[in-house]
JSON list of C-alpha atoms in Angstrom, two decimals:
[
{"chain": "O", "resi": 594, "resn": "UNK", "atom": "CA", "xyz": [-0.55, 67.84, 60.23]},
{"chain": "O", "resi": 595, "resn": "UNK", "atom": "CA", "xyz": [-0.79, 69.75, 57.14]},
{"chain": "O", "resi": 596, "resn": "UNK", "atom": "CA", "xyz": [2.72, 68.68, 56.19]},
{"chain": "O", "resi": 597, "resn": "UNK", "atom": "CA", "xyz": [1.81, 65.06, 56.75]},
{"chain": "O", "resi": 598, "resn": "UNK", "atom": "CA", "xyz": [-1.38, 65.50, 54.76]},
{"chain": "O", "resi": 599, "resn": "UNK", "atom": "CA", "xyz": [0.55, 67.15, 51.91]},
{"chain": "O", "resi": 600, "resn": "UNK", "atom": "CA", "xyz": [3.07, 64.30, 51.89]},
{"chain": "O", "resi": 601, "resn": "UNK", "atom": "CA", "xyz": [0.26, 61.70, 51.87]},
{"chain": "O", "resi": 602, "resn": "UNK", "atom": "CA", "xyz": [-1.60, 63.51, 49.10]},
{"chain": "O", "resi": 603, "resn": "UNK", "atom": "CA", "xyz": [1.59, 63.86, 47.09]},
{"chain": "O", "resi": 604, "resn": "UNK", "atom": "CA", "xyz": [2.35, 60.15, 47.46]},
{"chain": "O", "resi": 605, "resn": "UNK", "atom": "CA", "xyz": [-1.18, 59.19, 46.39]},
{"chain": "O", "resi": 606, "resn": "UNK", "atom": "CA", "xyz": [-1.00, 61.44, 43.32]},
{"chain": "O", "resi": 607, "resn": "UNK", "atom": "CA", "xyz": [2.49, 60.11, 42.44]},
{"chain": "O", "resi": 608, "resn": "UNK", "atom": "CA", "xyz": [1.23, 56.55, 42.78]},
{"chain": "O", "resi": 609, "resn": "UNK", "atom": "CA", "xyz": [-1.65, 57.25, 40.45]},
{"chain": "O", "resi": 610, "resn": "UNK", "atom": "CA", "xyz": [0.64, 58.84, 37.89]},
{"chain": "O", "resi": 611, "resn": "UNK", "atom": "CA", "xyz": [3.12, 55.95, 37.97]},
{"chain": "O", "resi": 612, "resn": "UNK", "atom": "CA", "xyz": [0.61, 53.07, 37.95]},
{"chain": "O", "resi": 613, "resn": "UNK", "atom": "CA", "xyz": [-0.50, 51.38, 34.69]},
{"chain": "O", "resi": 614, "resn": "UNK", "atom": "CA", "xyz": [-4.05, 52.22, 33.84]},
{"chain": "O", "resi": 615, "resn": "UNK", "atom": "CA", "xyz": [-4.52, 48.71, 32.37]},
{"chain": "O", "resi": 616, "resn": "UNK", "atom": "CA", "xyz": [-4.29, 48.73, 28.59]},
{"chain": "O", "resi": 617, "resn": "UNK", "atom": "CA", "xyz": [-6.03, 45.89, 26.77]},
{"chain": "O", "resi": 618, "resn": "UNK", "atom": "CA", "xyz": [-5.66, 44.44, 23.32]},
{"chain": "O", "resi": 619, "resn": "UNK", "atom": "CA", "xyz": [-7.92, 41.98, 21.55]},
{"chain": "O", "resi": 620, "resn": "UNK", "atom": "CA", "xyz": [-6.43, 39.61, 18.96]},
{"chain": "O", "resi": 621, "resn": "UNK", "atom": "CA", "xyz": [-8.50, 37.70, 16.46]},
{"chain": "O", "resi": 622, "resn": "UNK", "atom": "CA", "xyz": [-7.15, 35.00, 14.17]},
{"chain": "O", "resi": 623, "resn": "UNK", "atom": "CA", "xyz": [-8.43, 32.14, 12.04]},
{"chain": "O", "resi": 624, "resn": "UNK", "atom": "CA", "xyz": [-7.42, 28.50, 12.11]},
{"chain": "O", "resi": 625, "resn": "UNK", "atom": "CA", "xyz": [-7.38, 26.49, 8.90]},
{"chain": "O", "resi": 626, "resn": "UNK", "atom": "CA", "xyz": [-6.52, 22.90, 8.11]},
{"chain": "O", "resi": 627, "resn": "UNK", "atom": "CA", "xyz": [-7.13, 20.25, 5.53]},
{"chain": "O", "resi": 628, "resn": "UNK", "atom": "CA", "xyz": [-8.26, 16.70, 6.12]},
{"chain": "O", "resi": 629, "resn": "UNK", "atom": "CA", "xyz": [-7.88, 13.99, 3.55]},
{"chain": "O", "resi": 630, "resn": "UNK", "atom": "CA", "xyz": [-7.74, 10.25, 3.36]},
{"chain": "O", "resi": 631, "resn": "UNK", "atom": "CA", "xyz": [-4.43, 8.81, 2.16]},
{"chain": "O", "resi": 632, "resn": "UNK", "atom": "CA", "xyz": [-4.70, 7.56, -1.41]},
{"chain": "O", "resi": 633, "resn": "UNK", "atom": "CA", "xyz": [-2.68, 5.47, -3.83]},
{"chain": "O", "resi": 634, "resn": "UNK", "atom": "CA", "xyz": [-3.29, 4.38, -7.41]},
{"chain": "O", "resi": 635, "resn": "UNK", "atom": "CA", "xyz": [-2.08, 1.11, -8.99]},
{"chain": "O", "resi": 636, "resn": "UNK", "atom": "CA", "xyz": [-2.37, -0.72, -12.30]},
{"chain": "O", "resi": 637, "resn": "UNK", "atom": "CA", "xyz": [-1.47, -4.33, -13.12]},
{"chain": "O", "resi": 638, "resn": "UNK", "atom": "CA", "xyz": [0.38, -5.04, -16.38]},
{"chain": "O", "resi": 639, "resn": "UNK", "atom": "CA", "xyz": [-0.68, -1.73, -17.96]},
{"chain": "O", "resi": 640, "resn": "UNK", "atom": "CA", "xyz": [-4.32, -2.79, -17.67]},
{"chain": "O", "resi": 641, "resn": "UNK", "atom": "CA", "xyz": [-3.86, -6.01, -19.67]},
{"chain": "O", "resi": 642, "resn": "UNK", "atom": "CA", "xyz": [-4.18, -9.64, -18.58]},
{"chain": "O", "resi": 643, "resn": "UNK", "atom": "CA", "xyz": [-0.89, -11.35, -17.73]},
{"chain": "O", "resi": 644, "resn": "UNK", "atom": "CA", "xyz": [-0.12, -13.95, -20.42]},
{"chain": "O", "resi": 645, "resn": "UNK", "atom": "CA", "xyz": [1.98, -16.82, -19.08]},
{"chain": "O", "resi": 646, "resn": "UNK", "atom": "CA", "xyz": [2.44, -18.17, -22.59]},
{"chain": "O", "resi": 647, "resn": "UNK", "atom": "CA", "xyz": [1.72, -21.29, -24.62]},
{"chain": "O", "resi": 648, "resn": "UNK", "atom": "CA", "xyz": [3.73, -24.32, -23.54]},
{"chain": "O", "resi": 649, "resn": "UNK", "atom": "CA", "xyz": [4.30, -27.83, -24.83]},
{"chain": "O", "resi": 650, "resn": "UNK", "atom": "CA", "xyz": [3.05, -30.31, -22.23]},
{"chain": "O", "resi": 651, "resn": "UNK", "atom": "CA", "xyz": [6.39, -32.14, -22.60]},
{"chain": "O", "resi": 652, "resn": "UNK", "atom": "CA", "xyz": [8.21, -29.41, -20.61]},
{"chain": "O", "resi": 653, "resn": "UNK", "atom": "CA", "xyz": [6.47, -30.74, -17.53]},
{"chain": "O", "resi": 654, "resn": "UNK", "atom": "CA", "xyz": [8.60, -33.72, -16.48]},
{"chain": "O", "resi": 655, "resn": "UNK", "atom": "CA", "xyz": [7.24, -34.34, -13.00]},
{"chain": "O", "resi": 656, "resn": "UNK", "atom": "CA", "xyz": [5.51, -32.75, -10.03]},
{"chain": "O", "resi": 657, "resn": "UNK", "atom": "CA", "xyz": [7.24, -29.43, -9.29]},
{"chain": "O", "resi": 658, "resn": "UNK", "atom": "CA", "xyz": [8.61, -28.86, -12.80]},
{"chain": "O", "resi": 659, "resn": "UNK", "atom": "CA", "xyz": [7.65, -25.47, -14.21]},
{"chain": "O", "resi": 660, "resn": "UNK", "atom": "CA", "xyz": [7.35, -23.30, -17.28]},
{"chain": "O", "resi": 661, "resn": "UNK", "atom": "CA", "xyz": [9.63, -20.26, -17.61]},
{"chain": "O", "resi": 662, "resn": "UNK", "atom": "CA", "xyz": [8.75, -17.19, -15.55]},
{"chain": "O", "resi": 663, "resn": "UNK", "atom": "CA", "xyz": [6.79, -14.40, -17.23]},
{"chain": "O", "resi": 664, "resn": "UNK", "atom": "CA", "xyz": [7.35, -10.93, -15.77]},
{"chain": "O", "resi": 665, "resn": "UNK", "atom": "CA", "xyz": [4.63, -8.39, -15.05]},
{"chain": "O", "resi": 666, "resn": "UNK", "atom": "CA", "xyz": [4.43, -5.19, -13.05]},
{"chain": "O", "resi": 667, "resn": "UNK", "atom": "CA", "xyz": [2.07, -3.59, -10.62]},
{"chain": "O", "resi": 668, "resn": "UNK", "atom": "CA", "xyz": [2.75, 0.04, -11.45]},
{"chain": "O", "resi": 669, "resn": "UNK", "atom": "CA", "xyz": [2.26, 2.82, -8.94]},
{"chain": "O", "resi": 670, "resn": "UNK", "atom": "CA", "xyz": [0.33, 5.88, -10.00]},
{"chain": "O", "resi": 671, "resn": "UNK", "atom": "CA", "xyz": [1.64, 7.53, -6.82]},
{"chain": "O", "resi": 672, "resn": "UNK", "atom": "CA", "xyz": [0.55, 7.78, -3.20]},
{"chain": "O", "resi": 673, "resn": "UNK", "atom": "CA", "xyz": [-0.29, 10.80, -1.09]},
{"chain": "O", "resi": 674, "resn": "UNK", "atom": "CA", "xyz": [2.54, 12.02, 1.11]},
{"chain": "O", "resi": 675, "resn": "UNK", "atom": "CA", "xyz": [1.23, 10.54, 4.34]},
{"chain": "O", "resi": 676, "resn": "UNK", "atom": "CA", "xyz": [1.37, 6.93, 3.06]},
{"chain": "O", "resi": 677, "resn": "UNK", "atom": "CA", "xyz": [4.27, 5.06, 4.66]},
{"chain": "O", "resi": 678, "resn": "UNK", "atom": "CA", "xyz": [3.49, 1.41, 3.80]},
{"chain": "O", "resi": 679, "resn": "UNK", "atom": "CA", "xyz": [1.66, -0.40, 1.00]},
{"chain": "O", "resi": 680, "resn": "UNK", "atom": "CA", "xyz": [0.23, -3.83, 1.86]},
{"chain": "O", "resi": 681, "resn": "UNK", "atom": "CA", "xyz": [-0.74, -6.42, -0.78]},
{"chain": "O", "resi": 682, "resn": "UNK", "atom": "CA", "xyz": [-2.83, -9.49, -0.03]},
{"chain": "O", "resi": 683, "resn": "UNK", "atom": "CA", "xyz": [-3.35, -11.85, -2.94]},
{"chain": "O", "resi": 684, "resn": "UNK", "atom": "CA", "xyz": [-6.43, -14.03, -3.18]},
{"chain": "O", "resi": 685, "resn": "UNK", "atom": "CA", "xyz": [-7.93, -16.52, -5.56]},
{"chain": "O", "resi": 686, "resn": "UNK", "atom": "CA", "xyz": [-8.89, -20.17, -5.78]},
{"chain": "O", "resi": 687, "resn": "UNK", "atom": "CA", "xyz": [-6.09, -22.40, -4.48]},
{"chain": "O", "resi": 688, "resn": "UNK", "atom": "CA", "xyz": [-5.02, -25.38, -6.55]},
{"chain": "O", "resi": 689, "resn": "UNK", "atom": "CA", "xyz": [-6.55, -28.51, -4.95]},
{"chain": "O", "resi": 690, "resn": "UNK", "atom": "CA", "xyz": [-3.25, -30.41, -5.24]},
{"chain": "O", "resi": 691, "resn": "UNK", "atom": "CA", "xyz": [-0.97, -27.61, -3.98]},
{"chain": "O", "resi": 692, "resn": "UNK", "atom": "CA", "xyz": [-2.65, -24.78, -2.08]},
{"chain": "O", "resi": 693, "resn": "UNK", "atom": "CA", "xyz": [0.37, -22.46, -2.49]},
{"chain": "O", "resi": 694, "resn": "UNK", "atom": "CA", "xyz": [-0.54, -22.23, -6.19]},
{"chain": "O", "resi": 695, "resn": "UNK", "atom": "CA", "xyz": [-3.61, -20.83, -7.94]},
{"chain": "O", "resi": 696, "resn": "UNK", "atom": "CA", "xyz": [-6.06, -23.28, -9.52]},
{"chain": "O", "resi": 697, "resn": "UNK", "atom": "CA", "xyz": [-6.15, -23.34, -13.32]},
{"chain": "O", "resi": 698, "resn": "UNK", "atom": "CA", "xyz": [-9.67, -24.24, -14.46]},
{"chain": "O", "resi": 699, "resn": "UNK", "atom": "CA", "xyz": [-9.55, -25.88, -17.86]},
{"chain": "O", "resi": 700, "resn": "UNK", "atom": "CA", "xyz": [-6.18, -27.64, -17.46]},
{"chain": "O", "resi": 701, "resn": "UNK", "atom": "CA", "xyz": [-5.48, -30.49, -15.04]},
{"chain": "O", "resi": 702, "resn": "UNK", "atom": "CA", "xyz": [-2.14, -31.15, -13.40]},
{"chain": "O", "resi": 703, "resn": "UNK", "atom": "CA", "xyz": [-0.84, -27.58, -13.19]},
{"chain": "O", "resi": 704, "resn": "UNK", "atom": "CA", "xyz": [-1.19, -24.54, -10.96]},
{"chain": "O", "resi": 705, "resn": "UNK", "atom": "CA", "xyz": [0.00, -20.95, -11.27]},
{"chain": "O", "resi": 706, "resn": "UNK", "atom": "CA", "xyz": [2.80, -19.65, -9.07]},
{"chain": "O", "resi": 707, "resn": "UNK", "atom": "CA", "xyz": [3.30, -15.91, -8.52]},
{"chain": "O", "resi": 708, "resn": "UNK", "atom": "CA", "xyz": [6.28, -14.27, -6.82]},
{"chain": "O", "resi": 709, "resn": "UNK", "atom": "CA", "xyz": [7.71, -10.81, -6.51]},
{"chain": "O", "resi": 710, "resn": "UNK", "atom": "CA", "xyz": [11.17, -10.28, -7.96]},
{"chain": "O", "resi": 711, "resn": "UNK", "atom": "CA", "xyz": [12.27, -10.12, -4.31]},
{"chain": "O", "resi": 712, "resn": "UNK", "atom": "CA", "xyz": [11.03, -13.75, -4.12]},
{"chain": "O", "resi": 713, "resn": "UNK", "atom": "CA", "xyz": [8.04, -13.05, -1.87]},
{"chain": "O", "resi": 714, "resn": "UNK", "atom": "CA", "xyz": [5.44, -15.70, -2.60]},
{"chain": "O", "resi": 715, "resn": "UNK", "atom": "CA", "xyz": [2.13, -14.22, -3.69]},
{"chain": "O", "resi": 716, "resn": "UNK", "atom": "CA", "xyz": [0.06, -17.37, -3.26]},
{"chain": "O", "resi": 717, "resn": "UNK", "atom": "CA", "xyz": [-3.69, -17.47, -2.84]},
{"chain": "O", "resi": 718, "resn": "UNK", "atom": "CA", "xyz": [-5.03, -16.31, 0.51]},
{"chain": "O", "resi": 719, "resn": "UNK", "atom": "CA", "xyz": [-1.57, -16.09, 2.10]},
{"chain": "O", "resi": 720, "resn": "UNK", "atom": "CA", "xyz": [0.17, -13.50, 4.22]},
{"chain": "O", "resi": 721, "resn": "UNK", "atom": "CA", "xyz": [0.19, -9.82, 3.43]},
{"chain": "O", "resi": 722, "resn": "UNK", "atom": "CA", "xyz": [3.37, -8.52, 1.79]},
{"chain": "O", "resi": 723, "resn": "UNK", "atom": "CA", "xyz": [4.28, -4.94, 2.76]},
{"chain": "O", "resi": 724, "resn": "UNK", "atom": "CA", "xyz": [6.30, -2.46, 0.73]},
{"chain": "O", "resi": 725, "resn": "UNK", "atom": "CA", "xyz": [7.49, 1.11, 0.95]},
{"chain": "O", "resi": 726, "resn": "UNK", "atom": "CA", "xyz": [5.34, 3.32, -1.29]},
{"chain": "O", "resi": 727, "resn": "UNK", "atom": "CA", "xyz": [6.85, 3.93, -4.71]},
{"chain": "O", "resi": 728, "resn": "UNK", "atom": "CA", "xyz": [6.75, 7.07, -6.82]},
{"chain": "O", "resi": 729, "resn": "UNK", "atom": "CA", "xyz": [4.35, 7.44, -9.73]},
{"chain": "O", "resi": 730, "resn": "UNK", "atom": "CA", "xyz": [5.56, 5.29, -12.61]},
{"chain": "O", "resi": 731, "resn": "UNK", "atom": "CA", "xyz": [7.66, 2.98, -10.42]},
{"chain": "O", "resi": 732, "resn": "UNK", "atom": "CA", "xyz": [6.83, -0.73, -10.38]},
{"chain": "O", "resi": 733, "resn": "UNK", "atom": "CA", "xyz": [6.36, -3.54, -7.93]},
{"chain": "O", "resi": 734, "resn": "UNK", "atom": "CA", "xyz": [7.79, -6.24, -10.22]},
{"chain": "O", "resi": 735, "resn": "UNK", "atom": "CA", "xyz": [6.38, -9.77, -10.16]},
{"chain": "O", "resi": 736, "resn": "UNK", "atom": "CA", "xyz": [6.58, -12.98, -12.15]},
{"chain": "O", "resi": 737, "resn": "UNK", "atom": "CA", "xyz": [4.24, -15.90, -12.83]},
{"chain": "O", "resi": 738, "resn": "UNK", "atom": "CA", "xyz": [4.55, -19.44, -14.21]},
{"chain": "O", "resi": 739, "resn": "UNK", "atom": "CA", "xyz": [2.81, -22.80, -14.48]},
{"chain": "O", "resi": 740, "resn": "UNK", "atom": "CA", "xyz": [3.94, -25.49, -12.03]},
{"chain": "O", "resi": 741, "resn": "UNK", "atom": "CA", "xyz": [3.14, -29.19, -12.43]},
{"chain": "O", "resi": 742, "resn": "UNK", "atom": "CA", "xyz": [1.00, -30.55, -9.57]},
{"chain": "O", "resi": 743, "resn": "UNK", "atom": "CA", "xyz": [0.07, -34.06, -10.78]},
{"chain": "O", "resi": 744, "resn": "UNK", "atom": "CA", "xyz": [1.94, -36.89, -12.51]},
{"chain": "O", "resi": 745, "resn": "UNK", "atom": "CA", "xyz": [0.34, -36.01, -15.84]},
{"chain": "O", "resi": 746, "resn": "UNK", "atom": "CA", "xyz": [-0.62, -32.65, -17.29]},
{"chain": "O", "resi": 747, "resn": "UNK", "atom": "CA", "xyz": [-3.78, -32.24, -19.33]},
{"chain": "O", "resi": 748, "resn": "UNK", "atom": "CA", "xyz": [-4.06, -30.01, -22.37]},
{"chain": "O", "resi": 749, "resn": "UNK", "atom": "CA", "xyz": [-6.32, -27.06, -22.88]},
{"chain": "O", "resi": 750, "resn": "UNK", "atom": "CA", "xyz": [-6.61, -23.37, -22.24]},
{"chain": "O", "resi": 751, "resn": "UNK", "atom": "CA", "xyz": [-6.53, -22.33, -18.63]},
{"chain": "O", "resi": 752, "resn": "UNK", "atom": "CA", "xyz": [-6.75, -19.09, -16.79]},
{"chain": "O", "resi": 753, "resn": "UNK", "atom": "CA", "xyz": [-7.00, -18.03, -13.19]},
{"chain": "O", "resi": 754, "resn": "UNK", "atom": "CA", "xyz": [-8.63, -15.00, -11.65]},
{"chain": "O", "resi": 755, "resn": "UNK", "atom": "CA", "xyz": [-6.39, -13.37, -9.07]},
{"chain": "O", "resi": 756, "resn": "UNK", "atom": "CA", "xyz": [-7.37, -10.48, -6.83]},
{"chain": "O", "resi": 757, "resn": "UNK", "atom": "CA", "xyz": [-4.93, -8.17, -5.06]},
{"chain": "O", "resi": 758, "resn": "UNK", "atom": "CA", "xyz": [-6.35, -6.34, -2.06]},
{"chain": "O", "resi": 759, "resn": "UNK", "atom": "CA", "xyz": [-4.10, -3.31, -1.57]},
{"chain": "O", "resi": 760, "resn": "UNK", "atom": "CA", "xyz": [-4.26, -1.30, 1.62]},
{"chain": "O", "resi": 761, "resn": "UNK", "atom": "CA", "xyz": [-1.95, 1.49, 2.74]},
{"chain": "O", "resi": 762, "resn": "UNK", "atom": "CA", "xyz": [-1.21, 3.62, 5.76]}
]
């Protein structure tokens, strides 16, 4: 029995020597992140009113006739990197004789038409027009003009207040 006991003892000791005693390691690390809201910056016509010009009433020859287009830009000051679309919704007082045009208080028989150079209508309280964001300094080019809405056009000085609600995502 002593041989068997020696073999058993030897096997137990060998098992203890071979087995892993269970090493442990503790790792610590920090997590960091930034949260921000997407932003964009825009300016209309370099901060000036858009002047559609002074026109002789004789250029209006009937309902639908129009003055020449006057160009203006909505210039991007840049958008944060996560912005993928820019949405513009134009609003203002519609012309009572043609609700696709803006009313022109002070002058009867005309309304103001606004379009992008891509020919998207930017009428009062219409659909949203969506664009890809543009780099700082790049423009969303538009144009505006007077359009005759009644058989006769009055004289005077007219202006319209137009609001652009710009959202982005």
